[in-house]
Short mmCIF file of C-alpha atoms and ligand atoms in Angstrom, two decimals:
data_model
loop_
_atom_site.label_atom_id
_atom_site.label_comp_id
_atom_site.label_asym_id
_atom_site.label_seq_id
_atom_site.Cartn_x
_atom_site.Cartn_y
_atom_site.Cartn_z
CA UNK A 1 38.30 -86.39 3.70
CA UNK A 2 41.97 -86.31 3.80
CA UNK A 3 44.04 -84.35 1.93
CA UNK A 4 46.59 -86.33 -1.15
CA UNK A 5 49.70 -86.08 1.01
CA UNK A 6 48.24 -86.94 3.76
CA UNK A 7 49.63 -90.62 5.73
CA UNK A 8 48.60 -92.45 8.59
CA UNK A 9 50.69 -94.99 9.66
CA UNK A 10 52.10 -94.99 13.03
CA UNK A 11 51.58 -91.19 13.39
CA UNK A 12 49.51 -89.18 11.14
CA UNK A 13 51.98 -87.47 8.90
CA UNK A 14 51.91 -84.59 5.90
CA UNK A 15 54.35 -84.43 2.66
CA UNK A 16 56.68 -86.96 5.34
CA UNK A 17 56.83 -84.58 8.30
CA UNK A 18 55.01 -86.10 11.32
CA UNK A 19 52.31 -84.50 13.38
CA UNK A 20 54.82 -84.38 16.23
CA UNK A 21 57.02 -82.35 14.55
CA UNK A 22 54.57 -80.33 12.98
CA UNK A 23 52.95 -79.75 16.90
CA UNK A 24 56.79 -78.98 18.00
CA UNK A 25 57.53 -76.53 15.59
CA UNK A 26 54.17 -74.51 14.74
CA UNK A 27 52.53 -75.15 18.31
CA UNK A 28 48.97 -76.13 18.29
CA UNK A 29 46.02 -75.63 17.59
CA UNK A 30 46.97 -74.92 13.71
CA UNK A 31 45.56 -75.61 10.88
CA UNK A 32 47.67 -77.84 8.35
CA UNK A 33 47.38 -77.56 4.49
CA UNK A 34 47.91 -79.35 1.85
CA UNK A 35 49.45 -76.87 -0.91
CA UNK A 36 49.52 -79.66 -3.52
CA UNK A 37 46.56 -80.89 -2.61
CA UNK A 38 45.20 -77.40 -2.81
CA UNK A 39 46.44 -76.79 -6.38
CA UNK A 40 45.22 -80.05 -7.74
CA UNK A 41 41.75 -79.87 -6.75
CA UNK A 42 41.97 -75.82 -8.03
CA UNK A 43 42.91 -77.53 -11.47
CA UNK A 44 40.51 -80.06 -11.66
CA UNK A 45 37.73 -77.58 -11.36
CA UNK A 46 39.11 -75.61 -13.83
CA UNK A 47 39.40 -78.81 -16.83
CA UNK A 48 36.36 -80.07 -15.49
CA UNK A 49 34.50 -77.22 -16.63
CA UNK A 50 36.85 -76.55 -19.92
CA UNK A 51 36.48 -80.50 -20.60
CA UNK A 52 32.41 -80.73 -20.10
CA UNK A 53 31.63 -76.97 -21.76
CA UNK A 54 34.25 -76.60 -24.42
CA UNK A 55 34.40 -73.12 -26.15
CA UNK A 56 31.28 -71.49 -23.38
CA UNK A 57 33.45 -72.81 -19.90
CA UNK A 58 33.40 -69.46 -18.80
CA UNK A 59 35.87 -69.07 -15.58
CA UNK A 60 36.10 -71.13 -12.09
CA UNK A 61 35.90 -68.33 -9.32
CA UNK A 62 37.70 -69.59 -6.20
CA UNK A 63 34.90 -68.29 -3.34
CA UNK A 64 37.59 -66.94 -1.38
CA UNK A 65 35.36 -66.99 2.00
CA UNK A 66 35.78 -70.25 2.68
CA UNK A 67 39.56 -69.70 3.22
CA UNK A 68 41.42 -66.61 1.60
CA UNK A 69 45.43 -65.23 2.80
CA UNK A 70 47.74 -63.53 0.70
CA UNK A 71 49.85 -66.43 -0.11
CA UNK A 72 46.60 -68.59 -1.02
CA UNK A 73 46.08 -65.67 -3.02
CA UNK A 74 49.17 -65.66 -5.18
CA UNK A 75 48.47 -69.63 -5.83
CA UNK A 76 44.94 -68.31 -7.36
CA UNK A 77 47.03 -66.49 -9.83
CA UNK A 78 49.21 -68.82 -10.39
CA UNK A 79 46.79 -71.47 -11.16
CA UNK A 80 45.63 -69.12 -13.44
CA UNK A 81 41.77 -69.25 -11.94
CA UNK A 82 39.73 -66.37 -10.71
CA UNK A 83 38.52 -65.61 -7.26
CA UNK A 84 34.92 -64.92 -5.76
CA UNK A 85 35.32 -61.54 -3.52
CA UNK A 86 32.50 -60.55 -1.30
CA UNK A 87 33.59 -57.94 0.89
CA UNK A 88 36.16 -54.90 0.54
CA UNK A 89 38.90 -56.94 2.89
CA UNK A 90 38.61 -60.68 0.50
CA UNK A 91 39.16 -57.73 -2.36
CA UNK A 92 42.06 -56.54 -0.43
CA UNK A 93 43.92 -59.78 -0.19
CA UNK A 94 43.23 -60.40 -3.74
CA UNK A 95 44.76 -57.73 -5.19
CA UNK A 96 47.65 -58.18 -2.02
CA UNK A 97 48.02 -61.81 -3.80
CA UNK A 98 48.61 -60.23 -7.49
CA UNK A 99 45.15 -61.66 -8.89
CA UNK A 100 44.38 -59.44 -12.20
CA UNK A 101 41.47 -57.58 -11.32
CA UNK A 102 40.16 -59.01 -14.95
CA UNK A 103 39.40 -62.71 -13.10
CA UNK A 104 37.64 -60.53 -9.99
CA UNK A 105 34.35 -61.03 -9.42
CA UNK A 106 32.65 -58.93 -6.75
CA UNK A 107 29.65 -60.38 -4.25
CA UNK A 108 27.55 -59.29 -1.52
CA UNK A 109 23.94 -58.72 -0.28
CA UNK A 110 25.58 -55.26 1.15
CA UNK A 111 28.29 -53.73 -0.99
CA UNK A 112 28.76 -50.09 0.53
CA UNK A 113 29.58 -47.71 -1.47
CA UNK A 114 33.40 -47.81 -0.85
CA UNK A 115 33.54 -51.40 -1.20
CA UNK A 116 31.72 -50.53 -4.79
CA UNK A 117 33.92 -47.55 -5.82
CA UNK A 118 37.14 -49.93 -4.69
CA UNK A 119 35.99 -52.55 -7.22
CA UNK A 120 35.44 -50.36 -9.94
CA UNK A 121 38.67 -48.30 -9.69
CA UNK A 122 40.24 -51.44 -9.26
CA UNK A 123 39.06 -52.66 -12.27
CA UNK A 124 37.12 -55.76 -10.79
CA UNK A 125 35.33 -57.69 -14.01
CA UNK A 126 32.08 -58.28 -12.83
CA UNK A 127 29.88 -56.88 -10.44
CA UNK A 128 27.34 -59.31 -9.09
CA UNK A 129 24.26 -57.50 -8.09
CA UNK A 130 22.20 -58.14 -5.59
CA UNK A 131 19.65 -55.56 -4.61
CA UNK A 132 17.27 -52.73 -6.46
CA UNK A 133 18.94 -50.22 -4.13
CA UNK A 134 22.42 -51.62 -5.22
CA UNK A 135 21.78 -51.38 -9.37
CA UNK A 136 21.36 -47.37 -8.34
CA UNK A 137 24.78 -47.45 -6.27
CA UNK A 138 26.71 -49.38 -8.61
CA UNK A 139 25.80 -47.35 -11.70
CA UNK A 140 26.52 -43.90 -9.77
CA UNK A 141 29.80 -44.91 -8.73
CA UNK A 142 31.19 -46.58 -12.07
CA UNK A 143 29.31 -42.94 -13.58
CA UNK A 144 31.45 -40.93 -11.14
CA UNK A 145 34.88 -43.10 -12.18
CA UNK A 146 33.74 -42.67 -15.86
CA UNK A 147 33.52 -46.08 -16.34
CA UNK A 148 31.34 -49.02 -18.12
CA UNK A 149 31.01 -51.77 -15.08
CA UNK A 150 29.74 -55.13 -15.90
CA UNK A 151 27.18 -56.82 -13.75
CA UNK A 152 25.72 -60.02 -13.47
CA UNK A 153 22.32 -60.14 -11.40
CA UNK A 154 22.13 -62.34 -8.69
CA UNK A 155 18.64 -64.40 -9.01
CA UNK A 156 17.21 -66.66 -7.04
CA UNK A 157 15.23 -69.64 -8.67
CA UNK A 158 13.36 -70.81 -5.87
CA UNK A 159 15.10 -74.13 -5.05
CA UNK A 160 15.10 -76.36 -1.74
CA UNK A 161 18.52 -77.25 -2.09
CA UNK A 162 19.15 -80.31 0.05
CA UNK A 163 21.29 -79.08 2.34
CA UNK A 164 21.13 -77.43 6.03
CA UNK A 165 19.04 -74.69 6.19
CA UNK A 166 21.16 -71.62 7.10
CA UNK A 167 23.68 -72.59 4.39
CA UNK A 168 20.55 -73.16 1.29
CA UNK A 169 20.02 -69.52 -0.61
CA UNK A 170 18.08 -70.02 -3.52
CA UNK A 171 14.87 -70.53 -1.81
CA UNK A 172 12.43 -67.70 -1.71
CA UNK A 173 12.45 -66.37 1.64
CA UNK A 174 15.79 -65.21 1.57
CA UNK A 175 17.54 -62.18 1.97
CA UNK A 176 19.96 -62.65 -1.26
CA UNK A 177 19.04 -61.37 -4.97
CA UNK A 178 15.83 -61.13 -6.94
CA UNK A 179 13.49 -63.81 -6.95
CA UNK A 180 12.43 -65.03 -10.60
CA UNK A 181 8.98 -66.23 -9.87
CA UNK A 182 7.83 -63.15 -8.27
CA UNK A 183 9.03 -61.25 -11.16
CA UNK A 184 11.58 -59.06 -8.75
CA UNK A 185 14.40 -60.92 -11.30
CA UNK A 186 12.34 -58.91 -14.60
CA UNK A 187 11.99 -55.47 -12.53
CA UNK A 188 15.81 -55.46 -11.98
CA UNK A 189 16.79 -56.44 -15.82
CA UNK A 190 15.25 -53.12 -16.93
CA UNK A 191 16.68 -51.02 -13.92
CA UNK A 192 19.76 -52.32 -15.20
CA UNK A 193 18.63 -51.32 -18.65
CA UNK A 194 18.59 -47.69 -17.60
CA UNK A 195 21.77 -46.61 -17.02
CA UNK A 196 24.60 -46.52 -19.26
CA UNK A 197 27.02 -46.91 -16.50
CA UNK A 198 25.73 -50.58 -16.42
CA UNK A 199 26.72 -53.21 -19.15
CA UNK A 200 24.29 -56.38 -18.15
CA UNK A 201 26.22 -59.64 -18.97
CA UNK A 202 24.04 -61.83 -17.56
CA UNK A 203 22.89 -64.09 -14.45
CA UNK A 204 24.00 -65.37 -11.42
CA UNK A 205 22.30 -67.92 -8.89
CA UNK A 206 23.85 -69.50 -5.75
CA UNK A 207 21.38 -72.24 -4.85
CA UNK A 208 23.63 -73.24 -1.44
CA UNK A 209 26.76 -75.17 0.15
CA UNK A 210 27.76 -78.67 0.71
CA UNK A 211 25.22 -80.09 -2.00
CA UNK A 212 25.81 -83.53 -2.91
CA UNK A 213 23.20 -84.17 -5.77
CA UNK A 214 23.06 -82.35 -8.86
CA UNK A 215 19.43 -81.95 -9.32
CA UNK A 216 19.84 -78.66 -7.74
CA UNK A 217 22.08 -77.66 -9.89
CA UNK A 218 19.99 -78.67 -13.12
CA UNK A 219 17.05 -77.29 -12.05
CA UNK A 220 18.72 -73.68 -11.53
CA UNK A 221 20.29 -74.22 -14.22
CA UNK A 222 16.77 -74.56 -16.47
CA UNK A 223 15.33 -71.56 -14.61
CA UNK A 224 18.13 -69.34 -15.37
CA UNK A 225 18.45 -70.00 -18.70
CA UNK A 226 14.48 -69.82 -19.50
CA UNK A 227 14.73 -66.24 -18.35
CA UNK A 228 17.97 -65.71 -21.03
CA UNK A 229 15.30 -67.01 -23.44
CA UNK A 230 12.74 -64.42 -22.32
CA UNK A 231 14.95 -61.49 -22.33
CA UNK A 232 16.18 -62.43 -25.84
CA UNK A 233 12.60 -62.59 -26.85
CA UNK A 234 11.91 -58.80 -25.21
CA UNK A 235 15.48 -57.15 -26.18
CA UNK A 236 15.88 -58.85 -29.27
CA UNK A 237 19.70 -59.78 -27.85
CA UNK A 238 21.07 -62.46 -25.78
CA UNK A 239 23.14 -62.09 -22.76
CA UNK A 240 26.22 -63.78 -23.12
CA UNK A 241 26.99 -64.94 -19.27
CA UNK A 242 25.87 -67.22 -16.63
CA UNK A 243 27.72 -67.74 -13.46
CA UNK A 244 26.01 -71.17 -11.71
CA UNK A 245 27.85 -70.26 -8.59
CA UNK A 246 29.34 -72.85 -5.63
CA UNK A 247 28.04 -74.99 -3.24
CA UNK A 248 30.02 -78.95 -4.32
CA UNK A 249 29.58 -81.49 -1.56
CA UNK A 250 32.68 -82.56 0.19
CA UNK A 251 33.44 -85.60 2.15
CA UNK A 252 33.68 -84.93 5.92
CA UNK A 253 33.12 -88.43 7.07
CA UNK A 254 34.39 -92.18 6.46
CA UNK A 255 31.75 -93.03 4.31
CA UNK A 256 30.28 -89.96 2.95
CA UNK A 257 29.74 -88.86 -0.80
CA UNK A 258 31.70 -85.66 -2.45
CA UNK A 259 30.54 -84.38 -5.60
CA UNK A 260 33.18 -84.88 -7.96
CA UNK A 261 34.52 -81.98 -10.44
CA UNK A 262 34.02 -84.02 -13.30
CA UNK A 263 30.38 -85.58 -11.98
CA UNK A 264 29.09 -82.46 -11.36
CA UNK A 265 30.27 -80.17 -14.66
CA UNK A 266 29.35 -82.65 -16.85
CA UNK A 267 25.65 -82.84 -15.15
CA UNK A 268 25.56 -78.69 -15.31
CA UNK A 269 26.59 -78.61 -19.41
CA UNK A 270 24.24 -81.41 -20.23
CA UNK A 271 21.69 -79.06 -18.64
CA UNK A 272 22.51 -76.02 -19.96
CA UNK A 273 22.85 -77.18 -23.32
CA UNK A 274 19.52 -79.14 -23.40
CA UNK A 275 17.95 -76.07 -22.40
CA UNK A 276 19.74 -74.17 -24.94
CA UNK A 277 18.59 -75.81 -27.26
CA UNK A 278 15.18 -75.90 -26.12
CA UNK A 279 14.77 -72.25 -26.20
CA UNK A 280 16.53 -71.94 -29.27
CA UNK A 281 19.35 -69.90 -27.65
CA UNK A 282 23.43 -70.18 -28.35
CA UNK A 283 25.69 -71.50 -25.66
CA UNK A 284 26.51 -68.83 -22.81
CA UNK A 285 29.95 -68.30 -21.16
CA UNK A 286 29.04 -70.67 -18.02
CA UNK A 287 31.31 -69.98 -14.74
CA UNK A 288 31.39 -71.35 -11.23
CA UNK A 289 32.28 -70.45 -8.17
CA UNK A 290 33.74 -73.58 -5.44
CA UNK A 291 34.92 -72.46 -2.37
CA UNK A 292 34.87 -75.80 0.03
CA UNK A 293 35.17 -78.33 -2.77
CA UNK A 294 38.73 -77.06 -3.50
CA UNK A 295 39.73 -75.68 -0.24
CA UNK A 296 38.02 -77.91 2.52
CA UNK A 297 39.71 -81.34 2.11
CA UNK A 298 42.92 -79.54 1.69
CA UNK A 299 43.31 -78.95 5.88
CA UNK A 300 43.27 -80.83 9.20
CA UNK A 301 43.45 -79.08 12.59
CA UNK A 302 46.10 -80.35 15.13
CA UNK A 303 45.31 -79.96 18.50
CA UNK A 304 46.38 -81.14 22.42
CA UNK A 305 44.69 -82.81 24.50
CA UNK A 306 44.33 -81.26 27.61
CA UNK A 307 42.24 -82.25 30.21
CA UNK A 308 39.55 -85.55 30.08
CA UNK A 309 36.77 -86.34 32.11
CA UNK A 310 34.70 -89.16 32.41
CA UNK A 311 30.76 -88.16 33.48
CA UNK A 312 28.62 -90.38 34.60
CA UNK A 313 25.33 -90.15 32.17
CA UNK A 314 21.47 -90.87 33.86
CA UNK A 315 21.14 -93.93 31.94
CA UNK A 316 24.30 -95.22 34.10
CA UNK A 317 26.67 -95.21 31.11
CA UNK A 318 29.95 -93.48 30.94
CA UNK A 319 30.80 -90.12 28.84
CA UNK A 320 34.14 -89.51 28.08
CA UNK A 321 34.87 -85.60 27.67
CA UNK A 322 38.36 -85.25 26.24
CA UNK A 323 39.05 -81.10 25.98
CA UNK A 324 41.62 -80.20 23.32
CA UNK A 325 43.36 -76.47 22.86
CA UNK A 326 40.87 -74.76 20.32
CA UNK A 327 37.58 -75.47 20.12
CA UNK A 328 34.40 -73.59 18.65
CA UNK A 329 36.73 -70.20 17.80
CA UNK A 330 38.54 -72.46 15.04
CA UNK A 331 35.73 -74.24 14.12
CA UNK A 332 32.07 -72.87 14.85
CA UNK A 333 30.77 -75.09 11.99
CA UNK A 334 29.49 -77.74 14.50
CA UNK A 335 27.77 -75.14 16.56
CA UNK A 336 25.84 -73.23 13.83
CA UNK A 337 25.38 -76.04 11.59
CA UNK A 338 24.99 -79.29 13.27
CA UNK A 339 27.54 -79.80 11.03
CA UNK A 340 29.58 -83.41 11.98
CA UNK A 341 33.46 -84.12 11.51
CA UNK A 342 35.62 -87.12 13.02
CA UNK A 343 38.89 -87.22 14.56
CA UNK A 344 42.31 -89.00 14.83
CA UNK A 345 44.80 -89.90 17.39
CA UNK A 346 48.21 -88.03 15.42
CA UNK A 347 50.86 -88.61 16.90
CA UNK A 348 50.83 -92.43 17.64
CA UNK A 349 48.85 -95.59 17.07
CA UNK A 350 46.95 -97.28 19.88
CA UNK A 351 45.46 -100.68 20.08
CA UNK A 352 43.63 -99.72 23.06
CA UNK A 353 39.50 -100.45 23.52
CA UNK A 354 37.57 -97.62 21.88
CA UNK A 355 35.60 -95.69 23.78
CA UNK A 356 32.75 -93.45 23.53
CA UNK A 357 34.04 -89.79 23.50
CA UNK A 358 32.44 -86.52 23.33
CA UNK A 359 35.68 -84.11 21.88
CA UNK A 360 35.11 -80.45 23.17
CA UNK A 361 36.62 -77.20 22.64
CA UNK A 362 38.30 -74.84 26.05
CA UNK A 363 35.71 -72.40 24.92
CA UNK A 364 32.61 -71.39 28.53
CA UNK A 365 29.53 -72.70 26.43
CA UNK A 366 28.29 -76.03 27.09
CA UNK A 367 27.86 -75.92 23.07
CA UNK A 368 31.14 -76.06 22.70
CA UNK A 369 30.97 -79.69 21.25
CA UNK A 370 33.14 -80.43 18.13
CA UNK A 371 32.74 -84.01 18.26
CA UNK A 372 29.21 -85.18 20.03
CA UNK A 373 29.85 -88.62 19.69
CA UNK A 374 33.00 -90.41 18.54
CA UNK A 375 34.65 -93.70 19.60
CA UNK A 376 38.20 -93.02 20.60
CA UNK A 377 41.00 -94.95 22.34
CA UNK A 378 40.49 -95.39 25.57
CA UNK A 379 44.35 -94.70 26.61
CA UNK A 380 44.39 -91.19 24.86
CA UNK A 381 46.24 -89.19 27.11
CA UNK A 382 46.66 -85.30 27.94
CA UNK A 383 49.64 -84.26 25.60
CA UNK A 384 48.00 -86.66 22.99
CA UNK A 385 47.82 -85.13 19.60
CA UNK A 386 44.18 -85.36 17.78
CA UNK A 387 43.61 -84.29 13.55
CA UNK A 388 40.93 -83.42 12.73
CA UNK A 389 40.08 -83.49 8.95
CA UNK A 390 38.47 -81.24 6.18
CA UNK A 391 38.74 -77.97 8.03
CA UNK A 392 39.88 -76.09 5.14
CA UNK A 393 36.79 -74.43 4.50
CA UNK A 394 34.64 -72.68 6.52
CA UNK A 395 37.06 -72.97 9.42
CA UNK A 396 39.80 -70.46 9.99
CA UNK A 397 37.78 -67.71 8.09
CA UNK A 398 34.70 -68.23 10.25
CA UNK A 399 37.67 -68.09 13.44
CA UNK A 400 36.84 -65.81 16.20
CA UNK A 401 38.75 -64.20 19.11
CA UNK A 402 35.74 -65.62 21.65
CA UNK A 403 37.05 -65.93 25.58
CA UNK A 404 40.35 -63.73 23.71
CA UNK A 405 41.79 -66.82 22.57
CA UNK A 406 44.00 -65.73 19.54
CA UNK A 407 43.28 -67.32 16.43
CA UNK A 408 45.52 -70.64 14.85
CA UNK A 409 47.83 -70.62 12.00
CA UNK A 410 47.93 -71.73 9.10
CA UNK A 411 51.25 -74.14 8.09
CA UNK A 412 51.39 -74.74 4.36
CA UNK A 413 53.25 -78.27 3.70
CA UNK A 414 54.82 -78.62 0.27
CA UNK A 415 57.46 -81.15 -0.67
CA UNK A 416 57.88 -82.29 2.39
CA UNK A 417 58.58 -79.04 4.09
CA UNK A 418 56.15 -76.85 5.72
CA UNK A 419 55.84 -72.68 6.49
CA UNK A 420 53.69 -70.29 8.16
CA UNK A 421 51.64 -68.55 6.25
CA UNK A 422 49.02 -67.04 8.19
CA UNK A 423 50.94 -66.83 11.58
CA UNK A 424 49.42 -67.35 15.11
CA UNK A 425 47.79 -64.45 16.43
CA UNK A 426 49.11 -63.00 20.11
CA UNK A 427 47.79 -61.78 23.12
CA UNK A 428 49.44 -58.60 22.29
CA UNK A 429 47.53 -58.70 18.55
CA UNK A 430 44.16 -58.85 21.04
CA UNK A 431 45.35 -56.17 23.28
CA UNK A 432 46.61 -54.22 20.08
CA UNK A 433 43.22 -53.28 19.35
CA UNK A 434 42.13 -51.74 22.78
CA UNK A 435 42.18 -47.98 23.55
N1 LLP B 1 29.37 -68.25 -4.43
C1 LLP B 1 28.55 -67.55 -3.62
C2 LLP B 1 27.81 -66.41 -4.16
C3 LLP B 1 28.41 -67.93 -2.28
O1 LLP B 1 27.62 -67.25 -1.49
C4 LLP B 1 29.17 -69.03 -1.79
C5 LLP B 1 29.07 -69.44 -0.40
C6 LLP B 1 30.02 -69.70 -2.68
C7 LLP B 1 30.08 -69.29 -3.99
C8 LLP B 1 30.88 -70.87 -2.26
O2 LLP B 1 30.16 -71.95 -1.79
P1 LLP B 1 30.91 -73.33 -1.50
O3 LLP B 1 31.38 -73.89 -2.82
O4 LLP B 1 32.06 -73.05 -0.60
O5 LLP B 1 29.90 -74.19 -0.85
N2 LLP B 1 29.74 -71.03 6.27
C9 LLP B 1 28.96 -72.07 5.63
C10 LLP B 1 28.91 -71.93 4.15
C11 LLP B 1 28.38 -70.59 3.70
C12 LLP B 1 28.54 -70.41 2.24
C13 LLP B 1 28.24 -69.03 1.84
N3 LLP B 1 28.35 -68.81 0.45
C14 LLP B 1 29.54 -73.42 6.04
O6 LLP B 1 30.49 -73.45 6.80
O7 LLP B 1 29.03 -74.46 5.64
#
């Protein structure tokens, strides 16, 4: 739930600089990361899946939506992993942050055709393809550069993935890829197979986010790789690739489960290799793509409190509102997704009698809720500091400018000092963008 560096003793403190002084300096709300944090959960994707697959771990693709900048960027690179682009602007700040276009790989249900022609000047890896519409788009535009691109398709195997349901994507009712059981997966293998602009290295699925099981996983994993067996049965060839994509479980709180690196690739390579072998087919390069495994845990949000209110409920009981200085424009994951985090009093201890406290955003919507029930201390007080952990994915990249509040920063903390490295947007950065 909490980042490595992370301490809470008397105040809640990062790398030995306090919450207070973290407040003082950077202002709140902000979002706080963990760089080391960050870099060690980067890594232990990366040997997980070099440890469990052995000469096939293909490469771990950071899924730079759940939280991409350009220094974040330049750690990619210096970790030495690759990075998960689905839009021309994630691109952008990958190339910004040095990444080698070689350990690129490109995403989306709705590439246009100058996000396409970016990538392939660029000289992005891997195109993952997503659309019968797209195959035609991608090979004109690597035809028109004069280049070979490589694409994986993006399939979907038909999976319930046990998560919520606007975050599961390999059911079949879905607007991403080709679905394998209605034979939409076959149709765009041999529109692939038609142009010579197109190199097909293989297959992609995406089954969902925050899984916690790997059943999921296993069972794409099967489907996938019976349809490598079938194509090597019609083409005489096998396709050397297949990209199992994110979607690791993280903790968000006391109590719950994550899906550990090490838990979940050696789950995937037992699977893939026992289906290997049952269709009689060699090892394929096997990559992955995390986004909120490595990034999520690595960030808490700071915030004020500034106004609290107690409301009288029907049933007679008391509601505590406490209102802090963000709200559902940092973090819209409770809103969309029911999704549940808890919080802490940061800059002090209190032995005071909890209470039962609803924590809520500044935002005009009644569903502004980012806490809906949480026992707090009953003497938290306006000017009180609150963390809130696990933020790191999913939060400041889903951040919006809603009633013009400007969006947080980000603080890196390293070593027990901390910078700015997405800075705090402005009223004038709003006001910027009006004619
Ligand atoms: N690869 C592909 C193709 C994806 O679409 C995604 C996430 C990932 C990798 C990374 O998934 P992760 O490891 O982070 O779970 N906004 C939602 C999550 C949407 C995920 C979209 N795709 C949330 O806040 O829960």
């Amino acid at each position: 739930m909490w980042s490595a560096n992370v301490a809470q003793g008397k105040e809640l403190s990062i790398s030995g600089i306090s919450a207070t002084n973290l407040a003082k300096e950077f202002g709140t709300p902000a979002f706080i990361m963990d760089e080391a944090d960050f870099r060690a959960r980067a890594k232990a994707w990366d040997e997980a899946l070099k440890n469990s697959f052995g000469a096939s771990a293909g490469t771990v693709y950071y899924a730079a939506k759940a939280f991409i900048c350009t220094e974040v960027a330049r750690w990619v690179k210096d970790i030495g992993i690759g990075i998960d682009v689905c839009t021309g602007g994630e691109l952008a700040v990958a190339l910004a942050g040095g990444i080698n276009p070689t350990m690129i790989q490109l995403h989306g249900n709705n590439k246009s055709v100058s996000e396409i022609e970016k990538a392939i000047k660029a000289g992005v890896e891997t195109i993952v393809i997503d659309s019968l519409i797209e195959i035609e788009r991608v090979a004109l535009a690597a035809k028109k550069i004069g280049k070979v691109q490589r694409v994986l398709l993006r399939l979907t195997p038909g999976i319930e993935a046990h998560t919520h349901e606007s975050i599961a994507t390999a059911h079949e009712d879905v607007k991403f890829g080709f679905s394998i059981a209605s034979g939409m997966a076959w149709k765009s293998i041999e529109a692939v197979r038609n142009h010579e602009s197109l190199e097909l290295r293989g297959f992609h699925a995406h089954i969902g986010s925050q899984i916690l099981d790997t059943s999921s996983f296993e069972i794409s994993a099967q489907r996938l790789i019976a349809l490598l067996a079938k194509y090597r049965d019609a083409f005489n060839s096998q396709l050397p690739e297949l990209d199992l994509g994110g979607g690791y479980g993280i903790h968000y709180l006391p109590g719950d489960e994550e899906l550990s690196p090490v838990v979940a690739m050696a789950a995937l390579a037992s699977a893939v290799k026992a289906n290997c072998i049952l269709h009689n087919l060699d090892l394929p390069r096997v990559s992955i793509e995390p986004g909120r495994a490595i990034v999520g845990p690595t960030m808490f949000t700071l915030y004020e409190v500034g106004t609290i209110k107690d409301v009288t409920l029907e049933s007679g009981d008391n509601r505590r509102y406490i209102s802090i200085d963000g709200g559902m424009s940092d973090n819209i994951r409770p809103a969309l997704y029911e999704a549940e985090y808890t919080a802490v009093l940061a800059n002090r201890a209190s032995n005071a009698e909890l209470i039962s406290s609803r924590l809520v955003g500044k935002h005009c919507e009644t569903g502004d809720i980012l806490i809906r029930d949480i026992a707090l201390a009953s003497d938290i007080a306006v000017g009180d500091l609150l963390a809130t952990p696990a933020t790191g994915a999913y939060g400041r990249s889903m951040a919006s400018n809603y009633n013009h509040v400007p969006r947080p920063p980000v603080i890196a903390v390293n070593d027990g000092k901390a910078r700015v490295i997405v800075r705090r947007e402005t009223e004038a950065d709003l006001l910027g963008l009006d004619i």
